[in-house]
Amino acid sequence: MTEVGKMVIREILRRDPDREVSTVVKITDHFPQRVWTEMDEYVPTERVKGYFRDILDALLETRRGATEQVCIWVSGFFGSGKSHFLKVLGYLLEGRTLQDPDGNEHPSQEFLCRRLGLQDLLPLLQKEFRIKVLFINLLDYDPQSPRRPTLSRLVYRHLLEDRGLSTEFWVAAWEKELQELDRWEEFEDWVKKSFGREWERERTLNAEPVLKRALPELLPERYRTEEDALQAIQESKKRYSTINPSDVARDLVQEAKHLHEHNGRLVVLLDEVGLYIGDSVERLTDLNSLAEQVVQQGEGKVLLIATAQEALTDIVPRLTTDRQILEWLRDRFRLHLGLLPTEVEEVIAQRLLAKTGEGVQGVRTMFRDHEGRLRMGLSLEQRWGDDDFLKLYPCHPYAIHMMQDIMGAMRGSVEEARRLSGSERSLLKLVHTILRGEGGLERGAEKPLGWLISLDLFYDALAPDLRAVRSEQVRALEEVAQLGEVDGLPVVRIAKALFLLQHLRQRYPCSVENLASTLVDHVDVDIDALRQKVRQGLQKLQQEGWVVEEEGQYRLLTPAEHDLERDIRRNYPGPAEVQREAARLVREMLHDFRYEHGQIRRPLKVAMEVDGETVSEAGDLKISLLTPFALEDADELLARSIAEPQTLFWKAGDSPELQAVLERAIAIRKTLQQWQTRPLTREQEEHRGRLEREANEAFQTKLPELLRRAFLRGQLYLNGQELEPQGNDVEGTLRAHLRSVAGQLYTEFVDARPARDAECASILTWQPGAALPSIYTDLQLLTGEERIRRDAQLLSVLKSELQKRHNLGQDRSGRALLEHFERPPYGWDPRLVRLLLATLFKGGWAGVRYQGRDIADPTDPQARAVFTQAREFQRATFEVLPEVDWREASGKVSTIFGVQGGDTFERTAEVVRQQAEGWREKVERLATRCRDNELPSHFAQACGEVSETLGEIGQQADLNARLRRFLQNADVLQEKMPVVRNLESFNFEEYRKIRRFIGATHDWSDALSGDASGRWQRLRQNLDAEDLLGRWQQVVDDYAYLLSLYRNHYSQRHGEFRRGVEDALAELRRHEAFQHQPERAEELLQPLMQLLCEADGKPQEETFVCPRCRRSFVNLAPSSAEAIRRTVEAELDELLPPPPEEEVRSLRLERTLDSPSDVDRLAREVRRYIQRLNRPVVVLLEARPKEENDGP
């Protein structure tokens, strides 16, 4: 070792490591000795100096008046020096006095301006401003307090406290009131005289009773009695129960002006705003409101400066999705200052680790001599140089910023972050603790040159604070310490380093190599030996249930998780359970296994077993799989393969990894089941979730993959041969070997099938000359003349099977046929079976029974459903049909159509086609005429049935199918064709006219009686009768009679209606209105005049109304004209002038009324009298029978 190597760490450091160092700065701590140390040892980087200048520039800008840059946000993670920065800023702005250890005093502004390089701004700072600073440390307040004060209330309380006022807002309001009224000193004297104590003591508990008595004494002109004072006090309590940000901003401005009307400034420093806001959107909104009021009301006299561990862009999205709040806060806090990790490194390097000249030389020499070992050992990060090593020695060159990130990650919840931030373990303190050997640590300063601070030492220094937030973990590591050493390396050192490093596992994977790097504690390290010790230590920790390996990384468990791991070890399974679980996994892996044969990939059923347990029973192909844990050996499997030539045997190879993973997965599952009913802590719940994910990943991903590898390393046995697995896929290997077995088993296999379900039924609607899917040609089902080949091999096979089943009385359902042709030697595709049966059905050689009915027509929609839908096909039943009797068909043709039938099979089929096509066209026209002329619906239905039946017959391309369809429908045609022939000669025009007559004269018929009424009812009934054609002559006779009668009645009523209108017009023209406004009165008669018709009133036969006025019988009623007459008369009455002013004489009327209708005339005269009088009248009415001597 060199002479330099004999030095100890203390001897290379410029400053005494045992001196007191202020490591945690509280901005509210103004103890002179600590303040001097904090100001004297503050190490600003160039960036930080720039921040101070930016703030002073913002302050100088306020000389011009209001400005928007009065709110400033300072962010930096845990331990970045935010509080120190804020406290230095407060002493820089407010002229305070600093006292050094020798008792000398230094003006804070001058001292700090020199330290920060701001000498040029000192004169302006001293002469242009009178500044007061409110130092508010929000860590002094519990954010979980039930009262949960807002930031506005806290700021206001500090302002009151700084002015010596009560922090109870309503009490402070009375204090300010008394001061403004110049009664304050008198009040204080009165309180001391009356209660024997100072007001500052009385106001804490007795403010209300004191004020209740004092106000009437000191302000009698306002409060005459104590009741008046008490009422005013209660009102003040209500008024000041809430303090708005605008009230706070207003008082802050007043306080600044109190310092100096123009130069006064009030600076509010809020330390750790982010932690105080916590998870409260309400507090965040209050901060925004307070900043807004400071900007709007502050007049540039109030500055609001806040620190937080998060930037605004991080803290707002964490609390709310309302992006508007973020934009508002960014608009309020225009100046954003961020402290960086490198600045913390600089502070530690300058304040604790600065080297003497000899120390610099010694470290450089040591680094040069051991650089190779150091770079191999300190490999957690690669980008560090000799200057980094020199600056931070004896720490690892990246230890400081790594520990910053670890401590930031350890914050967890907002409450945990608050408790850590309030502790005394900043990074500066941690390094200082290690150097001084505090808390039972070895004194790092006394270690020889070459010693390094490993990560576990940082844990030891941090442990006192961890007890406050991670107490169970600390106790757990104390328990781990009992595990002893591995080849001289304490296992607990590995656990401590792992505990810290796993907080940054995304950046630094917790591997053996990285953990060994963190434990390097000397420059002479043998990194390979250290890694081996770490590996052994981790294995021991795993065995004891303290560490698990997840995705290639290690993780230290909490005590709660450790309990679960201990139970997992107890639940490890035995060999039989392992084999059962392996077999279950294989069954799941191959649960959906399918073997597809031929080019059409025809699925064939496979019977499969795993370790003797059945996976699927159905299938003529057989597979027997054996896991690595099965007991059968190669000789036994070879013998079995000879005895069972159609079975493929496959034994998996051995796999220790498979066994280890499977045993742990089974143990985890059993443990989780046991813990289902136990109450678990939050940590246990989280670890249970991780274990569930581990087990799920094992069972769903890892174990299937390990089993796949095991089988691919195994051996296959088939028909006495030992075969090697092919490829990298278990299912692919099985299919490759099953192919040869299937070829020997399915000798009648047809390697073709319809591409779609619809192709199975394409033949049903096919006609010669039309296109068919190519499969019909491929299967040779058609002749060159485009007829179905009767002797096609596949059709013959199917017909033979149907005939055999018919003869033996066996099931002939679609399901049974599919099952038969699925088995060896066929293996036919279900669509192929459906297509072949559809072809037999089309050719008339097979019949279908479906849903209780026999289907004979290939175009029947249900027939298509049977052959295109697998489910319906299975429900249908099929029969082989005999050849049709053409002679019977020929006779039926003569009977039904009245033409000569054929004398041969082919001629008869042709005659049937010609008649079906010819009559179908006629029948369709007749059906249309029936509907258009509104004949009873059964006529159109009968025509429709005949048309549909003829169409089905004519569309049958196959002669056999056509004649069979004709014979099946002969009875229907024989019943319906006579009706069709009668409709050919039916007078549709006359029927339509009689229909119109019934509709047009409905109202007239209501007055009929006797024979006329009977004829009317009979006519209506006959028009809708089913045997209308047989009753037609009676319909014509009744119509002629009723038409003649209607014409007479209509003409007579037409004349009466015209005379009534003429009488009404004559009477209205005698109305008094014609004497006053004759032209207007004549105009009002127009609606009535329009009712006059000069025609003779004979109705037309087409419309059954007068051709000129076109009024129906009901519209010729006298009441329709009378209603219009009354309306016109009322309008004429409106034309009468008002009555003269002279007295109107009484109206005396004496009339002889011959009929009730004459009463209306009398009423009209009385109405006109009342209108002229325009006031209430008395009416005396007397009526008596007319006698012979009475006048007219």
Short mmCIF file of N, CA and C in Angstrom, two decimals, residues 448-573:
data_model
loop_
_atom_site.label_atom_id
_atom_site.label_comp_id
_atom_site.label_asym_id
_atom_site.label_seq_id
_atom_site.Cartn_x
_atom_site.Cartn_y
_atom_site.Cartn_z
N PRO A 448 -10.04 3.89 6.52
CA PRO A 448 -8.85 4.17 5.71
C PRO A 448 -9.23 4.54 4.28
N LEU A 449 -8.35 5.26 3.65
CA LEU A 449 -8.55 5.63 2.26
C LEU A 449 -8.68 4.34 1.43
N GLY A 450 -9.70 4.30 0.60
CA GLY A 450 -10.02 3.08 -0.15
C GLY A 450 -11.39 2.54 0.23
N TRP A 451 -11.85 2.92 1.40
CA TRP A 451 -13.19 2.50 1.87
C TRP A 451 -14.27 3.25 1.07
N LEU A 452 -15.37 2.55 0.79
CA LEU A 452 -16.49 3.15 0.06
C LEU A 452 -17.79 2.98 0.84
N ILE A 453 -18.66 3.96 0.70
CA ILE A 453 -19.98 3.90 1.35
C ILE A 453 -20.90 3.06 0.47
N SER A 454 -21.24 1.86 0.90
CA SER A 454 -22.13 0.98 0.13
C SER A 454 -23.59 1.34 0.42
N LEU A 455 -24.47 0.81 -0.40
CA LEU A 455 -25.89 1.19 -0.31
C LEU A 455 -26.50 0.79 1.02
N ASP A 456 -26.06 -0.31 1.61
CA ASP A 456 -26.64 -0.74 2.88
C ASP A 456 -26.35 0.24 4.00
N LEU A 457 -25.23 1.00 3.89
CA LEU A 457 -24.93 2.01 4.91
C LEU A 457 -25.93 3.17 4.83
N PHE A 458 -26.37 3.51 3.62
CA PHE A 458 -27.41 4.54 3.50
C PHE A 458 -28.69 4.06 4.18
N TYR A 459 -28.98 2.77 4.04
CA TYR A 459 -30.14 2.24 4.74
C TYR A 459 -29.98 2.42 6.25
N ASP A 460 -28.80 2.08 6.79
CA ASP A 460 -28.57 2.19 8.23
C ASP A 460 -28.74 3.62 8.70
N ALA A 461 -28.29 4.58 7.88
CA ALA A 461 -28.42 5.98 8.26
C ALA A 461 -29.87 6.44 8.19
N LEU A 462 -30.63 5.85 7.28
CA LEU A 462 -32.03 6.25 7.08
C LEU A 462 -32.98 5.51 8.02
N ALA A 463 -32.51 4.43 8.66
CA ALA A 463 -33.38 3.56 9.44
C ALA A 463 -34.19 4.29 10.52
N PRO A 464 -33.59 5.25 11.28
CA PRO A 464 -34.41 5.93 12.31
C PRO A 464 -35.67 6.57 11.75
N ASP A 465 -35.58 7.17 10.53
CA ASP A 465 -36.77 7.78 9.94
C ASP A 465 -37.68 6.74 9.32
N LEU A 466 -37.11 5.65 8.84
CA LEU A 466 -37.95 4.60 8.28
C LEU A 466 -38.86 3.97 9.32
N ARG A 467 -38.42 4.02 10.58
CA ARG A 467 -39.27 3.45 11.63
C ARG A 467 -40.60 4.17 11.72
N ALA A 468 -40.63 5.44 11.27
CA ALA A 468 -41.87 6.20 11.35
C ALA A 468 -42.85 5.83 10.24
N VAL A 469 -42.33 5.37 9.09
CA VAL A 469 -43.21 5.11 7.95
C VAL A 469 -43.17 3.66 7.49
N ARG A 470 -42.08 2.93 7.78
CA ARG A 470 -41.94 1.53 7.38
C ARG A 470 -41.45 0.71 8.56
N SER A 471 -42.10 0.87 9.71
CA SER A 471 -41.60 0.24 10.93
C SER A 471 -41.55 -1.29 10.81
N GLU A 472 -42.56 -1.89 10.18
CA GLU A 472 -42.57 -3.35 10.07
C GLU A 472 -41.41 -3.83 9.21
N GLN A 473 -41.07 -3.06 8.16
CA GLN A 473 -39.96 -3.47 7.31
C GLN A 473 -38.63 -3.39 8.06
N VAL A 474 -38.49 -2.36 8.90
CA VAL A 474 -37.26 -2.24 9.69
C VAL A 474 -37.14 -3.43 10.64
N ARG A 475 -38.24 -3.76 11.31
CA ARG A 475 -38.20 -4.91 12.23
C ARG A 475 -37.92 -6.20 11.47
N ALA A 476 -38.44 -6.28 10.23
CA ALA A 476 -38.20 -7.48 9.43
C ALA A 476 -36.72 -7.63 9.11
N LEU A 477 -36.07 -6.53 8.77
CA LEU A 477 -34.65 -6.60 8.46
C LEU A 477 -33.83 -6.93 9.71
N GLU A 478 -34.32 -6.51 10.85
CA GLU A 478 -33.66 -6.91 12.09
C GLU A 478 -33.77 -8.43 12.28
N GLU A 479 -34.91 -8.99 11.85
CA GLU A 479 -35.07 -10.45 11.92
C GLU A 479 -34.19 -11.14 10.89
N VAL A 480 -34.06 -10.53 9.70
CA VAL A 480 -33.19 -11.10 8.66
C VAL A 480 -31.74 -11.14 9.14
N ALA A 481 -31.37 -10.17 9.99
CA ALA A 481 -29.99 -10.13 10.49
C ALA A 481 -29.62 -11.40 11.24
N GLN A 482 -30.63 -12.14 11.71
CA GLN A 482 -30.35 -13.38 12.45
C GLN A 482 -29.93 -14.53 11.52
N LEU A 483 -30.03 -14.31 10.19
CA LEU A 483 -29.69 -15.37 9.26
C LEU A 483 -28.18 -15.56 9.11
N GLY A 484 -27.40 -14.62 9.64
CA GLY A 484 -25.94 -14.79 9.63
C GLY A 484 -25.29 -14.37 8.33
N GLU A 485 -24.19 -15.07 7.97
CA GLU A 485 -23.38 -14.67 6.84
C GLU A 485 -23.32 -15.77 5.78
N VAL A 486 -22.91 -15.34 4.59
CA VAL A 486 -22.61 -16.26 3.51
C VAL A 486 -21.18 -15.97 3.05
N ASP A 487 -20.27 -16.86 3.44
CA ASP A 487 -18.86 -16.68 3.07
C ASP A 487 -18.35 -15.30 3.49
N GLY A 488 -18.71 -14.89 4.73
CA GLY A 488 -18.22 -13.63 5.27
C GLY A 488 -19.08 -12.42 4.95
N LEU A 489 -20.07 -12.54 4.08
CA LEU A 489 -20.95 -11.42 3.72
C LEU A 489 -22.25 -11.56 4.51
N PRO A 490 -22.55 -10.62 5.42
CA PRO A 490 -23.82 -10.69 6.15
C PRO A 490 -25.00 -10.67 5.18
N VAL A 491 -25.90 -11.61 5.35
CA VAL A 491 -27.06 -11.68 4.47
C VAL A 491 -27.92 -10.42 4.59
N VAL A 492 -27.93 -9.81 5.76
CA VAL A 492 -28.77 -8.63 5.96
C VAL A 492 -28.30 -7.47 5.10
N ARG A 493 -26.99 -7.41 4.77
CA ARG A 493 -26.51 -6.34 3.89
C ARG A 493 -27.16 -6.46 2.51
N ILE A 494 -27.28 -7.67 2.02
CA ILE A 494 -27.95 -7.88 0.73
C ILE A 494 -29.40 -7.44 0.82
N ALA A 495 -30.07 -7.81 1.91
CA ALA A 495 -31.48 -7.46 2.08
C ALA A 495 -31.67 -5.95 2.15
N LYS A 496 -30.79 -5.24 2.87
CA LYS A 496 -30.91 -3.78 2.96
C LYS A 496 -30.73 -3.12 1.60
N ALA A 497 -29.70 -3.55 0.87
CA ALA A 497 -29.47 -2.98 -0.45
C ALA A 497 -30.64 -3.29 -1.39
N LEU A 498 -31.17 -4.50 -1.31
CA LEU A 498 -32.29 -4.87 -2.15
C LEU A 498 -33.53 -4.04 -1.79
N PHE A 499 -33.74 -3.80 -0.51
CA PHE A 499 -34.89 -3.00 -0.08
C PHE A 499 -34.86 -1.61 -0.73
N LEU A 500 -33.70 -0.97 -0.75
CA LEU A 500 -33.60 0.36 -1.34
C LEU A 500 -33.64 0.30 -2.86
N LEU A 501 -32.87 -0.60 -3.45
CA LEU A 501 -32.75 -0.62 -4.90
C LEU A 501 -34.06 -0.97 -5.58
N GLN A 502 -34.90 -1.77 -4.95
CA GLN A 502 -36.13 -2.20 -5.61
C GLN A 502 -37.13 -1.05 -5.79
N HIS A 503 -36.86 0.09 -5.12
CA HIS A 503 -37.70 1.26 -5.37
C HIS A 503 -37.43 1.84 -6.74
N LEU A 504 -36.29 1.48 -7.35
CA LEU A 504 -35.94 1.97 -8.69
C LEU A 504 -35.77 0.80 -9.65
N ARG A 505 -36.55 -0.24 -9.48
CA ARG A 505 -36.35 -1.47 -10.24
C ARG A 505 -36.58 -1.28 -11.73
N GLN A 506 -37.35 -0.25 -12.11
CA GLN A 506 -37.53 -0.01 -13.54
C GLN A 506 -36.26 0.51 -14.18
N ARG A 507 -35.47 1.29 -13.40
CA ARG A 507 -34.22 1.85 -13.93
C ARG A 507 -33.05 0.91 -13.66
N TYR A 508 -33.00 0.37 -12.45
CA TYR A 508 -31.89 -0.52 -12.06
C TYR A 508 -32.50 -1.88 -11.71
N PRO A 509 -32.56 -2.80 -12.64
CA PRO A 509 -33.12 -4.14 -12.34
C PRO A 509 -32.40 -4.76 -11.14
N CYS A 510 -33.17 -5.37 -10.27
CA CYS A 510 -32.61 -5.95 -9.05
C CYS A 510 -32.03 -7.33 -9.36
N SER A 511 -30.95 -7.33 -10.12
CA SER A 511 -30.27 -8.55 -10.49
C SER A 511 -29.09 -8.79 -9.55
N VAL A 512 -28.48 -9.97 -9.66
CA VAL A 512 -27.31 -10.28 -8.84
C VAL A 512 -26.20 -9.27 -9.12
N GLU A 513 -25.99 -8.94 -10.40
CA GLU A 513 -24.90 -8.03 -10.76
C GLU A 513 -25.12 -6.65 -10.17
N ASN A 514 -26.34 -6.12 -10.27
CA ASN A 514 -26.59 -4.78 -9.76
C ASN A 514 -26.53 -4.73 -8.23
N LEU A 515 -27.05 -5.75 -7.57
CA LEU A 515 -26.98 -5.78 -6.11
C LEU A 515 -25.53 -5.86 -5.64
N ALA A 516 -24.72 -6.65 -6.32
CA ALA A 516 -23.31 -6.72 -5.95
C ALA A 516 -22.64 -5.37 -6.12
N SER A 517 -23.00 -4.64 -7.17
CA SER A 517 -22.42 -3.31 -7.42
C SER A 517 -22.74 -2.35 -6.28
N THR A 518 -23.98 -2.41 -5.76
CA THR A 518 -24.34 -1.50 -4.67
C THR A 518 -23.62 -1.83 -3.37
N LEU A 519 -23.12 -3.07 -3.24
CA LEU A 519 -22.47 -3.51 -1.99
C LEU A 519 -20.96 -3.37 -2.02
N VAL A 520 -20.41 -2.81 -3.09
CA VAL A 520 -18.96 -2.59 -3.17
C VAL A 520 -18.57 -1.59 -2.07
N ASP A 521 -17.70 -2.03 -1.14
CA ASP A 521 -17.33 -1.16 -0.01
C ASP A 521 -15.83 -0.91 0.06
N HIS A 522 -15.09 -1.27 -1.00
CA HIS A 522 -13.66 -0.98 -1.01
C HIS A 522 -13.17 -1.02 -2.46
N VAL A 523 -12.11 -0.26 -2.71
CA VAL A 523 -11.59 -0.18 -4.07
C VAL A 523 -10.91 -1.49 -4.48
N ASP A 524 -10.53 -2.34 -3.53
CA ASP A 524 -9.86 -3.61 -3.84
C ASP A 524 -10.86 -4.75 -4.07
N VAL A 525 -12.11 -4.42 -4.36
CA VAL A 525 -13.15 -5.43 -4.43
C VAL A 525 -12.86 -6.46 -5.53
N ASP A 526 -13.16 -7.74 -5.22
CA ASP A 526 -13.18 -8.81 -6.22
C ASP A 526 -14.65 -8.99 -6.61
N ILE A 527 -15.04 -8.34 -7.70
CA ILE A 527 -16.47 -8.26 -8.02
C ILE A 527 -17.06 -9.62 -8.32
N ASP A 528 -16.28 -10.52 -8.94
CA ASP A 528 -16.81 -11.85 -9.25
C ASP A 528 -17.11 -12.63 -7.97
N ALA A 529 -16.20 -12.54 -7.01
CA ALA A 529 -16.42 -13.22 -5.73
C ALA A 529 -17.61 -12.62 -5.00
N LEU A 530 -17.73 -11.30 -5.08
CA LEU A 530 -18.85 -10.63 -4.40
C LEU A 530 -20.18 -11.06 -5.03
N ARG A 531 -20.22 -11.15 -6.34
CA ARG A 531 -21.45 -11.57 -7.00
C ARG A 531 -21.84 -12.99 -6.60
N GLN A 532 -20.87 -13.87 -6.45
CA GLN A 532 -21.17 -15.23 -6.03
C GLN A 532 -21.75 -15.25 -4.63
N LYS A 533 -21.18 -14.42 -3.74
CA LYS A 533 -21.72 -14.33 -2.38
C LYS A 533 -23.15 -13.78 -2.39
N VAL A 534 -23.38 -12.77 -3.22
CA VAL A 534 -24.74 -12.20 -3.31
C VAL A 534 -25.72 -13.25 -3.81
N ARG A 535 -25.30 -14.02 -4.81
CA ARG A 535 -26.18 -15.07 -5.36
C ARG A 535 -26.54 -16.09 -4.27
N GLN A 536 -25.54 -16.49 -3.49
CA GLN A 536 -25.80 -17.46 -2.42
C GLN A 536 -26.69 -16.84 -1.34
N GLY A 537 -26.43 -15.57 -1.05
CA GLY A 537 -27.25 -14.90 -0.04
C GLY A 537 -28.71 -14.79 -0.47
N LEU A 538 -28.93 -14.50 -1.75
CA LEU A 538 -30.30 -14.41 -2.25
C LEU A 538 -30.99 -15.77 -2.18
N GLN A 539 -30.27 -16.82 -2.49
CA GLN A 539 -30.85 -18.15 -2.38
C GLN A 539 -31.28 -18.46 -0.95
N LYS A 540 -30.44 -18.05 -0.01
CA LYS A 540 -30.80 -18.28 1.40
C LYS A 540 -32.03 -17.46 1.79
N LEU A 541 -32.09 -16.23 1.30
CA LEU A 541 -33.26 -15.39 1.58
C LEU A 541 -34.52 -15.98 0.94
N GLN A 542 -34.38 -16.57 -0.24
CA GLN A 542 -35.52 -17.22 -0.88
C GLN A 542 -35.98 -18.44 -0.08
N GLN A 543 -35.01 -19.21 0.39
CA GLN A 543 -35.35 -20.40 1.17
C GLN A 543 -36.09 -20.04 2.45
N GLU A 544 -35.74 -18.91 3.03
CA GLU A 544 -36.37 -18.49 4.28
C GLU A 544 -37.65 -17.69 4.03
N GLY A 545 -38.02 -17.50 2.75
CA GLY A 545 -39.27 -16.81 2.44
C GLY A 545 -39.19 -15.30 2.54
N TRP A 546 -37.99 -14.74 2.38
CA TRP A 546 -37.85 -13.28 2.47
C TRP A 546 -37.70 -12.63 1.09
N VAL A 547 -37.35 -13.39 0.11
CA VAL A 547 -37.10 -12.85 -1.23
C VAL A 547 -37.80 -13.74 -2.24
N VAL A 548 -38.36 -13.09 -3.28
CA VAL A 548 -38.92 -13.82 -4.41
C VAL A 548 -38.29 -13.29 -5.69
N GLU A 549 -38.29 -14.15 -6.69
CA GLU A 549 -37.80 -13.73 -8.01
C GLU A 549 -38.99 -13.56 -8.93
N GLU A 550 -39.13 -12.35 -9.49
CA GLU A 550 -40.26 -12.02 -10.36
C GLU A 550 -39.72 -11.44 -11.65
N GLU A 551 -40.02 -12.09 -12.74
CA GLU A 551 -39.62 -11.61 -14.08
C GLU A 551 -38.13 -11.32 -14.14
N GLY A 552 -37.34 -12.21 -13.57
CA GLY A 552 -35.89 -12.06 -13.65
C GLY A 552 -35.30 -11.10 -12.64
N GLN A 553 -36.11 -10.51 -11.75
CA GLN A 553 -35.62 -9.60 -10.73
C GLN A 553 -36.00 -10.13 -9.35
N TYR A 554 -35.16 -9.77 -8.39
CA TYR A 554 -35.42 -10.16 -7.00
C TYR A 554 -36.18 -9.04 -6.29
N ARG A 555 -36.97 -9.45 -5.32
CA ARG A 555 -37.71 -8.47 -4.53
C ARG A 555 -37.76 -8.91 -3.08
N LEU A 556 -37.46 -7.97 -2.18
CA LEU A 556 -37.53 -8.24 -0.75
C LEU A 556 -38.97 -8.13 -0.30
N LEU A 557 -39.43 -9.10 0.42
CA LEU A 557 -40.81 -9.12 0.88
C LEU A 557 -40.96 -8.37 2.19
N THR A 558 -42.16 -7.89 2.40
CA THR A 558 -42.50 -7.31 3.69
C THR A 558 -42.78 -8.44 4.68
N PRO A 559 -42.86 -8.14 5.96
CA PRO A 559 -43.18 -9.20 6.93
C PRO A 559 -44.50 -9.90 6.61
N ALA A 560 -45.49 -9.10 6.20
CA ALA A 560 -46.78 -9.71 5.88
C ALA A 560 -46.65 -10.66 4.70
N GLU A 561 -45.88 -10.24 3.70
CA GLU A 561 -45.66 -11.11 2.55
C GLU A 561 -44.83 -12.33 2.95
N HIS A 562 -43.92 -12.14 3.88
CA HIS A 562 -43.08 -13.24 4.35
C HIS A 562 -43.93 -14.34 4.97
N ASP A 563 -45.00 -13.93 5.70
CA ASP A 563 -45.89 -14.93 6.29
C ASP A 563 -46.53 -15.79 5.19
N LEU A 564 -46.93 -15.15 4.11
CA LEU A 564 -47.52 -15.90 3.00
C LEU A 564 -46.51 -16.87 2.39
N GLU A 565 -45.28 -16.39 2.18
CA GLU A 565 -44.25 -17.25 1.59
C GLU A 565 -43.93 -18.44 2.49
N ARG A 566 -43.97 -18.22 3.79
CA ARG A 566 -43.71 -19.32 4.72
C ARG A 566 -44.80 -20.38 4.59
N ASP A 567 -46.05 -19.94 4.44
CA ASP A 567 -47.14 -20.90 4.25
C ASP A 567 -47.02 -21.62 2.91
N ILE A 568 -46.51 -20.91 1.92
CA ILE A 568 -46.31 -21.55 0.61
C ILE A 568 -45.34 -22.71 0.73
N ARG A 569 -44.26 -22.52 1.48
CA ARG A 569 -43.28 -23.60 1.66
C ARG A 569 -43.92 -24.82 2.33
N ARG A 570 -44.83 -24.57 3.25
CA ARG A 570 -45.49 -25.69 3.95
C ARG A 570 -46.43 -26.46 3.01
N ASN A 571 -46.89 -25.81 1.95
CA ASN A 571 -47.92 -26.40 1.09
C ASN A 571 -47.35 -27.04 -0.17
N TYR A 572 -46.05 -27.29 -0.22
CA TYR A 572 -45.48 -27.91 -1.42
C TYR A 572 -46.09 -29.30 -1.61
N PRO A 573 -46.46 -29.67 -2.84
CA PRO A 573 -47.19 -30.92 -3.10
C PRO A 573 -46.28 -32.14 -3.18
#
